[in-house]
PDB file of C-alpha atoms in Angstrom:
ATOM      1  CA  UNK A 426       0.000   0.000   0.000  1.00  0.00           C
ATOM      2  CA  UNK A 427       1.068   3.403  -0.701  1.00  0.00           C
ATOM      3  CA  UNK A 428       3.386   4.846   2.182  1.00  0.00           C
ATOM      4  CA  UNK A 429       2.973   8.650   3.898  1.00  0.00           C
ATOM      5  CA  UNK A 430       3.342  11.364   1.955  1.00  0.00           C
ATOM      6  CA  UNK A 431       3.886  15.211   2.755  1.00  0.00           C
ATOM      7  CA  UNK A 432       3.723  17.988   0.209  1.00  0.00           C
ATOM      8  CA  UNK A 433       5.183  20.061  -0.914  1.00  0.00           C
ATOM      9  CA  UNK A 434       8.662  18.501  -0.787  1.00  0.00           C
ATOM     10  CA  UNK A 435      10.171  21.863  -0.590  1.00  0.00           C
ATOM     11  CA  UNK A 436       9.114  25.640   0.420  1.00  0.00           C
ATOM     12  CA  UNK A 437      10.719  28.582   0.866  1.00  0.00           C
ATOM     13  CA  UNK A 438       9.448  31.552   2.738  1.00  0.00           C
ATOM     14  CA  UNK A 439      10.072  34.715   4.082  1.00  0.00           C
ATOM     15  CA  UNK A 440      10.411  35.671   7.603  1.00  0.00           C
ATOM     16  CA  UNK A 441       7.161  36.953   9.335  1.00  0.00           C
ATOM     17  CA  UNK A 442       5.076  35.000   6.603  1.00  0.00           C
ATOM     18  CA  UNK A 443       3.333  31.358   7.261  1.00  0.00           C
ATOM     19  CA  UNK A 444       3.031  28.529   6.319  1.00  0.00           C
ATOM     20  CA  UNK A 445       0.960  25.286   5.779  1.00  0.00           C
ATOM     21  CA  UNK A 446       2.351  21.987   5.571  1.00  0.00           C
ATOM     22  CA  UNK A 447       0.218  18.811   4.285  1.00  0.00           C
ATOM     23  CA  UNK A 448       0.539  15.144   5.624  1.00  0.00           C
ATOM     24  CA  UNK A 449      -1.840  12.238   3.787  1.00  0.00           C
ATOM     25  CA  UNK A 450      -1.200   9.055   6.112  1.00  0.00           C
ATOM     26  CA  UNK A 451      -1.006   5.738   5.232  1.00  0.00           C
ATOM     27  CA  UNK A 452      -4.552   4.122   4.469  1.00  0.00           C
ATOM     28  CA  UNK A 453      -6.157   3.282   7.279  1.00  0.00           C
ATOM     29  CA  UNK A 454      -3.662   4.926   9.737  1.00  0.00           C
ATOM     30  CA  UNK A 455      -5.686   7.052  12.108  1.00  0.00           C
ATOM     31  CA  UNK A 456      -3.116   8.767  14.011  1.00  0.00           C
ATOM     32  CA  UNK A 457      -0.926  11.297  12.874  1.00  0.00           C
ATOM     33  CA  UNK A 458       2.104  13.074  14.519  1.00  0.00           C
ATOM     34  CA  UNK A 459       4.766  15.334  13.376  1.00  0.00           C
ATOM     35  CA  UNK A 460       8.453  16.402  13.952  1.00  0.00           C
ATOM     36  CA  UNK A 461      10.738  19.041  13.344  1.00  0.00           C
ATOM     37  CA  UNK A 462      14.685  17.806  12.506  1.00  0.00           C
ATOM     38  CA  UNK A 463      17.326  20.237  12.580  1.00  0.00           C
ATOM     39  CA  UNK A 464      20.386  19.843  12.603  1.00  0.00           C
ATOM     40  CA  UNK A 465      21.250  21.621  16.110  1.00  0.00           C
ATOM     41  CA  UNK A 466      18.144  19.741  18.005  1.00  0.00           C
ATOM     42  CA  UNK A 467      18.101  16.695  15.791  1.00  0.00           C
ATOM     43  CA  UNK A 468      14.382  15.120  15.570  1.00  0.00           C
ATOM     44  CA  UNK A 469      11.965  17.386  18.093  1.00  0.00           C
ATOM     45  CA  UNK A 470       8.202  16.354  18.731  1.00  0.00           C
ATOM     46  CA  UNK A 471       5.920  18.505  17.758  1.00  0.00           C
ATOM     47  CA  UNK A 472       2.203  17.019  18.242  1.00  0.00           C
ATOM     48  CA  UNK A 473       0.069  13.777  17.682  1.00  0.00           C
ATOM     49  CA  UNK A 474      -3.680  13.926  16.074  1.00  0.00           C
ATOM     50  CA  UNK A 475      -5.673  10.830  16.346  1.00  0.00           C
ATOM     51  CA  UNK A 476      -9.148  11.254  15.617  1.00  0.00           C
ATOM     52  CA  UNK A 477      -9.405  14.767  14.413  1.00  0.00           C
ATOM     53  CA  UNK A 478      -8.413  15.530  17.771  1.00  0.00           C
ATOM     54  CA  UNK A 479      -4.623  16.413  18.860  1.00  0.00           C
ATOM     55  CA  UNK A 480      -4.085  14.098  21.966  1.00  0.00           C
ATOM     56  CA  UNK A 481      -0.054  14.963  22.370  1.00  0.00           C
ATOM     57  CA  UNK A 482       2.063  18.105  22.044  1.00  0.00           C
ATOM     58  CA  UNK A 483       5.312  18.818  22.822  1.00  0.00           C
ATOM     59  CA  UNK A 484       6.853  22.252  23.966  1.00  0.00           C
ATOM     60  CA  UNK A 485       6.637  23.943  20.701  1.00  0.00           C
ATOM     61  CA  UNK A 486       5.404  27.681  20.794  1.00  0.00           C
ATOM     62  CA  UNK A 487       1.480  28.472  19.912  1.00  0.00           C
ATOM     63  CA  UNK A 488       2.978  29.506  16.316  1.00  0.00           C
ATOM     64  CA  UNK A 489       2.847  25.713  15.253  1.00  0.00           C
ATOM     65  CA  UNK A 490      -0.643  24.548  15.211  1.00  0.00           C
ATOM     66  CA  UNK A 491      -2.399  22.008  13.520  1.00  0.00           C
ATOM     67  CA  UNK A 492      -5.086  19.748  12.728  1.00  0.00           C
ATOM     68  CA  UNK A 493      -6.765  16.424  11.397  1.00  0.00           C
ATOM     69  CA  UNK A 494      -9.763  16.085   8.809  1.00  0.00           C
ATOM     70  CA  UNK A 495     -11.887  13.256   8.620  1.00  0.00           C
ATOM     71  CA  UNK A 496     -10.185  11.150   6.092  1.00  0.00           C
ATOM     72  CA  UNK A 497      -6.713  11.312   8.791  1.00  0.00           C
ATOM     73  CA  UNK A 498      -5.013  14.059   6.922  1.00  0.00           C
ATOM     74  CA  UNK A 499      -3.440  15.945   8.868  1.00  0.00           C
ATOM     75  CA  UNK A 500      -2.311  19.651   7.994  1.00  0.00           C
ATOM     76  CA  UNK A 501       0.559  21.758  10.427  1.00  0.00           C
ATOM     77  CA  UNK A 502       0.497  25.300  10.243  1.00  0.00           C
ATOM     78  CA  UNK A 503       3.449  28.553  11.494  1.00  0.00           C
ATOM     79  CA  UNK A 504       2.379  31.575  11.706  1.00  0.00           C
ATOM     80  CA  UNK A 505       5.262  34.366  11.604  1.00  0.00           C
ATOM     81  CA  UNK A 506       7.671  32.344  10.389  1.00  0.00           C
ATOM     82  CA  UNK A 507      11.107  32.874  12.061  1.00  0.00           C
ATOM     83  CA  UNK A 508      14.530  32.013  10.676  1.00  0.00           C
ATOM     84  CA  UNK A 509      15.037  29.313  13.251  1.00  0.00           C
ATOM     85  CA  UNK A 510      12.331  27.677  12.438  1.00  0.00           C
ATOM     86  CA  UNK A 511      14.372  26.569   9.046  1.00  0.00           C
ATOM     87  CA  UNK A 512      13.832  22.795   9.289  1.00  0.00           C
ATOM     88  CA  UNK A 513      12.846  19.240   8.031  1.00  0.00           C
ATOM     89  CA  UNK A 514       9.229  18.979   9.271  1.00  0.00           C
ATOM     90  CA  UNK A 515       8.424  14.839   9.052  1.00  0.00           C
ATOM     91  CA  UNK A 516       4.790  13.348   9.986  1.00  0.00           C
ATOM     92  CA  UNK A 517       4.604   9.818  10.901  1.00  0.00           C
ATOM     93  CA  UNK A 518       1.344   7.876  10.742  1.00  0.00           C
ATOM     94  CA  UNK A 519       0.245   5.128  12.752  1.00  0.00           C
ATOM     95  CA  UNK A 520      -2.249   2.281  13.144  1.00  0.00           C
ATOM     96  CA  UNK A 521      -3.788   4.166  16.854  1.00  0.00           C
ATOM     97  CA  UNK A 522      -0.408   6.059  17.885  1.00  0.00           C
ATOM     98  CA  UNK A 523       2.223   4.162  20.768  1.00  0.00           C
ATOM     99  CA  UNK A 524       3.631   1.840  20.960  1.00  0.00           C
ATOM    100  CA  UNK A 525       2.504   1.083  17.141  1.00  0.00           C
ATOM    101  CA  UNK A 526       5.224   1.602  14.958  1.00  0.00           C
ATOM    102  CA  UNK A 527       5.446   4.944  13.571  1.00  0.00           C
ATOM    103  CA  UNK A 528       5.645   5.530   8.953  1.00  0.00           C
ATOM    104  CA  UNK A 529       7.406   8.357   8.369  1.00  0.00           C
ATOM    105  CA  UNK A 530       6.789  10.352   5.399  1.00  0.00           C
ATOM    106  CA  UNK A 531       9.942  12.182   3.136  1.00  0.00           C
ATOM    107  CA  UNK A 532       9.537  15.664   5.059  1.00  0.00           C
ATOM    108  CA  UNK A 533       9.546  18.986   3.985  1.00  0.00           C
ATOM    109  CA  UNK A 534      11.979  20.872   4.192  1.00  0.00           C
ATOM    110  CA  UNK A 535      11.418  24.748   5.094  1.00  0.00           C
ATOM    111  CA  UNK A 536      13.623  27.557   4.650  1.00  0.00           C
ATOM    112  CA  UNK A 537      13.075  30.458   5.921  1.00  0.00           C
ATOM    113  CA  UNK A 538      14.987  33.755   4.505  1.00  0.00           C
TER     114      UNK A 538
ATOM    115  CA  UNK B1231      10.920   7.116  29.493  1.00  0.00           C
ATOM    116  CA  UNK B1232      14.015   5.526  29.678  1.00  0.00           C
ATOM    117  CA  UNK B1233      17.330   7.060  29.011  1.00  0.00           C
ATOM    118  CA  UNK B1234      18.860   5.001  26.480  1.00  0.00           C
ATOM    119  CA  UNK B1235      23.033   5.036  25.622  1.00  0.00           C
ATOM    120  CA  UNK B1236      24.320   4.285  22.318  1.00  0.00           C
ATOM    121  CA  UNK B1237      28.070   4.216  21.044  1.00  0.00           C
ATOM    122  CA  UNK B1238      27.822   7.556  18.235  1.00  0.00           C
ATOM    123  CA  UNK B1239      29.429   5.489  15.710  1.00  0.00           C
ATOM    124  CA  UNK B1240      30.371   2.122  14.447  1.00  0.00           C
ATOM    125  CA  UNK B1241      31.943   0.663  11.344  1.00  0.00           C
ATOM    126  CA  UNK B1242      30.869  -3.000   9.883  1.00  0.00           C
ATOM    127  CA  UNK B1243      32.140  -4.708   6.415  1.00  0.00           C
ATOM    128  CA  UNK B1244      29.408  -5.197   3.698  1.00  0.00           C
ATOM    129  CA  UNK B1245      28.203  -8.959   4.141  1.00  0.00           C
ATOM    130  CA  UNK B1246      28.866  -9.032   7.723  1.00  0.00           C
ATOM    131  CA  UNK B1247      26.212  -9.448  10.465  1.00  0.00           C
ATOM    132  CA  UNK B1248      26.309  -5.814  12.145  1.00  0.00           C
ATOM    133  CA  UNK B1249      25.618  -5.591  16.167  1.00  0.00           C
ATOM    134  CA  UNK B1250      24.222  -2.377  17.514  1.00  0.00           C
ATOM    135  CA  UNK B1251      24.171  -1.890  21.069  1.00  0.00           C
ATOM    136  CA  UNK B1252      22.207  -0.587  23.184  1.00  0.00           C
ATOM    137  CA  UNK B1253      21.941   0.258  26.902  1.00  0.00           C
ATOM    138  CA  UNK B1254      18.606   0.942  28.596  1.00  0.00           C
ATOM    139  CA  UNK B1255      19.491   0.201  32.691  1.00  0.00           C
ATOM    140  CA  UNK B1256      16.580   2.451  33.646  1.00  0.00           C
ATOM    141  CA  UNK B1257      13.850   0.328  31.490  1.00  0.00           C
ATOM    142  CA  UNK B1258      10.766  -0.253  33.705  1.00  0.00           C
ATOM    143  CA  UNK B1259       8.858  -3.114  32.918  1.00  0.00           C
ATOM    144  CA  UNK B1260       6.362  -2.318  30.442  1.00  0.00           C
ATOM    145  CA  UNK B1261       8.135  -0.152  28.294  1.00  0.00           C
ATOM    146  CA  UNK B1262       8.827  -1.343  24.970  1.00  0.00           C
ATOM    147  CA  UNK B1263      12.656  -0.822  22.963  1.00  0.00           C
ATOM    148  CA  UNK B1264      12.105   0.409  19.519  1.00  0.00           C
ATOM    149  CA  UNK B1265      14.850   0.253  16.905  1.00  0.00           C
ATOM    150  CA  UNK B1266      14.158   2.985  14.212  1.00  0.00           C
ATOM    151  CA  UNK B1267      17.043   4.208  11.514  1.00  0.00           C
ATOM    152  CA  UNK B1268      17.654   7.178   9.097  1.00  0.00           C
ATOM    153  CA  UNK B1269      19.244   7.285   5.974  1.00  0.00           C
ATOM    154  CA  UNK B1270      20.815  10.586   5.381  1.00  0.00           C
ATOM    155  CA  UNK B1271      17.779  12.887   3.728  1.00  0.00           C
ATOM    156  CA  UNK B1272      15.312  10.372   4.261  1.00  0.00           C
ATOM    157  CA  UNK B1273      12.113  10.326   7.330  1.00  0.00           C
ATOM    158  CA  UNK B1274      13.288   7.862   9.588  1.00  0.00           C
ATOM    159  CA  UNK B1275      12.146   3.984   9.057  1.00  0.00           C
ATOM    160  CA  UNK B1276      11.008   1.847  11.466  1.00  0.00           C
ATOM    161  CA  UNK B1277      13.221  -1.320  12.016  1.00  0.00           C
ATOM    162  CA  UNK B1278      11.498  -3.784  15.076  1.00  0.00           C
ATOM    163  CA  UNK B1279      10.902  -3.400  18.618  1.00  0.00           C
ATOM    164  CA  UNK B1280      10.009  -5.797  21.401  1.00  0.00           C
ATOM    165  CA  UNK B1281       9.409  -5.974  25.678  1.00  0.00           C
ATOM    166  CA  UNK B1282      10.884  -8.939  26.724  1.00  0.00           C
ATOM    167  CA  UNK B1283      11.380 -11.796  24.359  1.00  0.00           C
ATOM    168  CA  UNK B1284      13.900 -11.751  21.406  1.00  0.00           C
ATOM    169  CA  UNK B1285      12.183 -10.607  17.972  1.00  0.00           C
ATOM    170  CA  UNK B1286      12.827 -11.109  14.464  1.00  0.00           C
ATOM    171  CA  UNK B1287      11.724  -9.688  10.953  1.00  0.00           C
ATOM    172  CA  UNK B1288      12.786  -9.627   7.639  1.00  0.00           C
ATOM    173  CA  UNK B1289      15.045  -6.673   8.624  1.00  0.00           C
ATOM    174  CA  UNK B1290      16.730  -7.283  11.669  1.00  0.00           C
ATOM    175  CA  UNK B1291      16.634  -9.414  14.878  1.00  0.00           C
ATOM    176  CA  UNK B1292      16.338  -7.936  18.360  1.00  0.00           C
ATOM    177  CA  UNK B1293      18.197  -9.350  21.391  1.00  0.00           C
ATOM    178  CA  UNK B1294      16.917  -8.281  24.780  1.00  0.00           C
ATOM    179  CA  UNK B1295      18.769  -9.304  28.153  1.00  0.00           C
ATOM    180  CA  UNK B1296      17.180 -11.163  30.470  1.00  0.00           C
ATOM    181  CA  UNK B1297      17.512  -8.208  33.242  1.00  0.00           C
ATOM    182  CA  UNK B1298      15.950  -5.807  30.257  1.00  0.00           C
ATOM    183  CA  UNK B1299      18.843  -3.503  30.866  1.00  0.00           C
ATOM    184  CA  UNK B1300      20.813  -3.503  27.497  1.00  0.00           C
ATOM    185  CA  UNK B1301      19.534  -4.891  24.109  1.00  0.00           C
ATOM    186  CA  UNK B1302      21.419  -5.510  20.896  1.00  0.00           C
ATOM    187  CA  UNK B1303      20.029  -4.838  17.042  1.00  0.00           C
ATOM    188  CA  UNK B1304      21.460  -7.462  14.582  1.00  0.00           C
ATOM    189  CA  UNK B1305      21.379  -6.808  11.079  1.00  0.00           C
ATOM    190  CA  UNK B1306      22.785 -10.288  10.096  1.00  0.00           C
ATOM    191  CA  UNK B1307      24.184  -9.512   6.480  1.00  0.00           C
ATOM    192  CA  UNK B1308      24.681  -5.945   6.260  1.00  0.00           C
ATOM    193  CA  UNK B1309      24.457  -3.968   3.015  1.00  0.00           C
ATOM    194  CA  UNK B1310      25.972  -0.256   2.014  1.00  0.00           C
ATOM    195  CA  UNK B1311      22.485   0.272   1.773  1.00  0.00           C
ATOM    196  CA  UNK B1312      22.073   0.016   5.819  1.00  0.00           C
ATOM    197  CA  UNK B1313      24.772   2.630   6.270  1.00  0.00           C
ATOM    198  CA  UNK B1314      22.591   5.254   8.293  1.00  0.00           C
ATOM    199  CA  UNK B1315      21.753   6.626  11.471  1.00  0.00           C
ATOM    200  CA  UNK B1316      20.335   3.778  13.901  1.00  0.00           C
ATOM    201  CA  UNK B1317      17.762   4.807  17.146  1.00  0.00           C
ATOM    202  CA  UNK B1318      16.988   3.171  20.170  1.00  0.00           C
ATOM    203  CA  UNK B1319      14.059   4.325  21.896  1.00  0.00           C
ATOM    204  CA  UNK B1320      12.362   3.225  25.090  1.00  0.00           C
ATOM    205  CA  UNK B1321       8.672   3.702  25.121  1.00  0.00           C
ATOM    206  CA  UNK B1322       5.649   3.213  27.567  1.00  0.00           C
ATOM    207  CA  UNK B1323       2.820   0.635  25.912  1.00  0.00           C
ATOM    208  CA  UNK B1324       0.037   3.795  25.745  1.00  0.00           C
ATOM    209  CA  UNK B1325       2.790   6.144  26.236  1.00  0.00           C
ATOM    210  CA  UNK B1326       3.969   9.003  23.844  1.00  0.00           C
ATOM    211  CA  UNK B1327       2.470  12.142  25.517  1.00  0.00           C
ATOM    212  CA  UNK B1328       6.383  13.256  24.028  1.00  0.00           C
ATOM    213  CA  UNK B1329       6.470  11.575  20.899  1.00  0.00           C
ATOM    214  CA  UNK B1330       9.223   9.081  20.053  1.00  0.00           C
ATOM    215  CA  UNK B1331      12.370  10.626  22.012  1.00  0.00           C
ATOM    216  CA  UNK B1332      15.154  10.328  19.673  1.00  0.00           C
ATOM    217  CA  UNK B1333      18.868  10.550  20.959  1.00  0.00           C
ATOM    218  CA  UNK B1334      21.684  11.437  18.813  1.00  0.00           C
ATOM    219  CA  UNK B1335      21.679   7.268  17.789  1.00  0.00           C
ATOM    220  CA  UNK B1336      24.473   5.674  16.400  1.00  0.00           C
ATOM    221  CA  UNK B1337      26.079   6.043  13.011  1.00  0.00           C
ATOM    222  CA  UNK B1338      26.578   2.808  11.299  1.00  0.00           C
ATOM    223  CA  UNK B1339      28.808   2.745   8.165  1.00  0.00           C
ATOM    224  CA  UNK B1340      29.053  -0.215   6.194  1.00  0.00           C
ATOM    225  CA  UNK B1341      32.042  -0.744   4.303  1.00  0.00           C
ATOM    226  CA  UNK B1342      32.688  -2.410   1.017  1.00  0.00           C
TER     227      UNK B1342
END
């Protein structure tokens, strides 16, 4: 079956501008969580959906937000985009969340000028 | 969840079994050890993960002390291919209110 994917692949932005990210799990999956990788922090959770509803978050500012739709997409969303928040932003879908393994998706990667 | 300790790097020739260590000494008793890896550029994959017995797949076997304090990922005929990044994460059954908690992990490079 077809594996997680994220678009777009790539984005570049400006500072002070947002952003919307999109995350189509695998079939099936109904939770949803996503991570920011940088090279400084390495892999940093940001929050898990299941459900439409977010049921985890980690200690991310109120500028990352996000949700789930019906069908387990899941969308994540920065408002006033900051130049530290240049990064590989990876969802991973699950079965129903931990301990089920988590599919990670190719990323996006952000950079902010 | 537990703190786990792995060695930052680790060489192994192409067609050899490779042996990843990994120490967990404060496991508690229901938390599982995940084995995840990430080749450079790619999302991390998901490799196996077990509580107490040993476990095997068609990637990699899992080897689990019997005082749950250490564990050992076997890739038994390793491949340039599995040159990346390997995690070990400890993780309560129903846990994750922090996500998977990835260390800095232990780069493996396989050599022809």
């Amino acid at each position: 079956k077809a594996g997680v994917t994220q678009t777009p692949r790539y984005l570049i932005k400006t500072r002070g501008q947002q952003v919307t990210l999109s995350c189509s799990p695998i079939s099936g999956h109904r939770s949803v969580s996503w991570y920011q990788q940088t090279p400084g922090q390495g892999l940093q959770f940001l929050f898990e959906y299941f459900s439409e509803t977010q049921r985890n978050k980690g200690n991310f500012p109120g500028r990352f937000s996000g949700r789930q739709f019906s069908n387990s997409r899941s969308e994540m969303n920065v408002s006033t985009l900051e130049l530290g928040d240049s990064a590989l932003y990876l969802c991973a879908s699950s079965l129903a969340g931990f301990p089920y393994e988590q599919y990670f998706g190719p990323g996006t990667r952000l950079t902010v000028t | 969840d537990a703190k786990t300790t792995q060695p930052p790097s680790m060489d192994c020739a192409e067609g050899r079994a490779a042996n990843l260590p990994c120490n967990h000494s404060t496991i508690s008793g229901n938390e599982y050890v995940y084995w995840y890896r990430q080749i450079h550029s790619q999302g991390p994959q998901y490799i196996i993960h077990g509580l107490k017995n040993n476990e095997t797949n068609e990637m990699a076997s899992l080897i689990i002390t019997e005082d749950r304090k250490s564990s050992t990922l076997i890739l038994p005929h390793a491949t340039l291919r599995d040159t990346a990044v390997y995690y070990c994460i400890g993780m309560y059954s129903g846990g994750g209110a922090d996500g998977l908690t990835f260390g800095k992990g232990t780069h493996l490079i396989i050599q022809p």
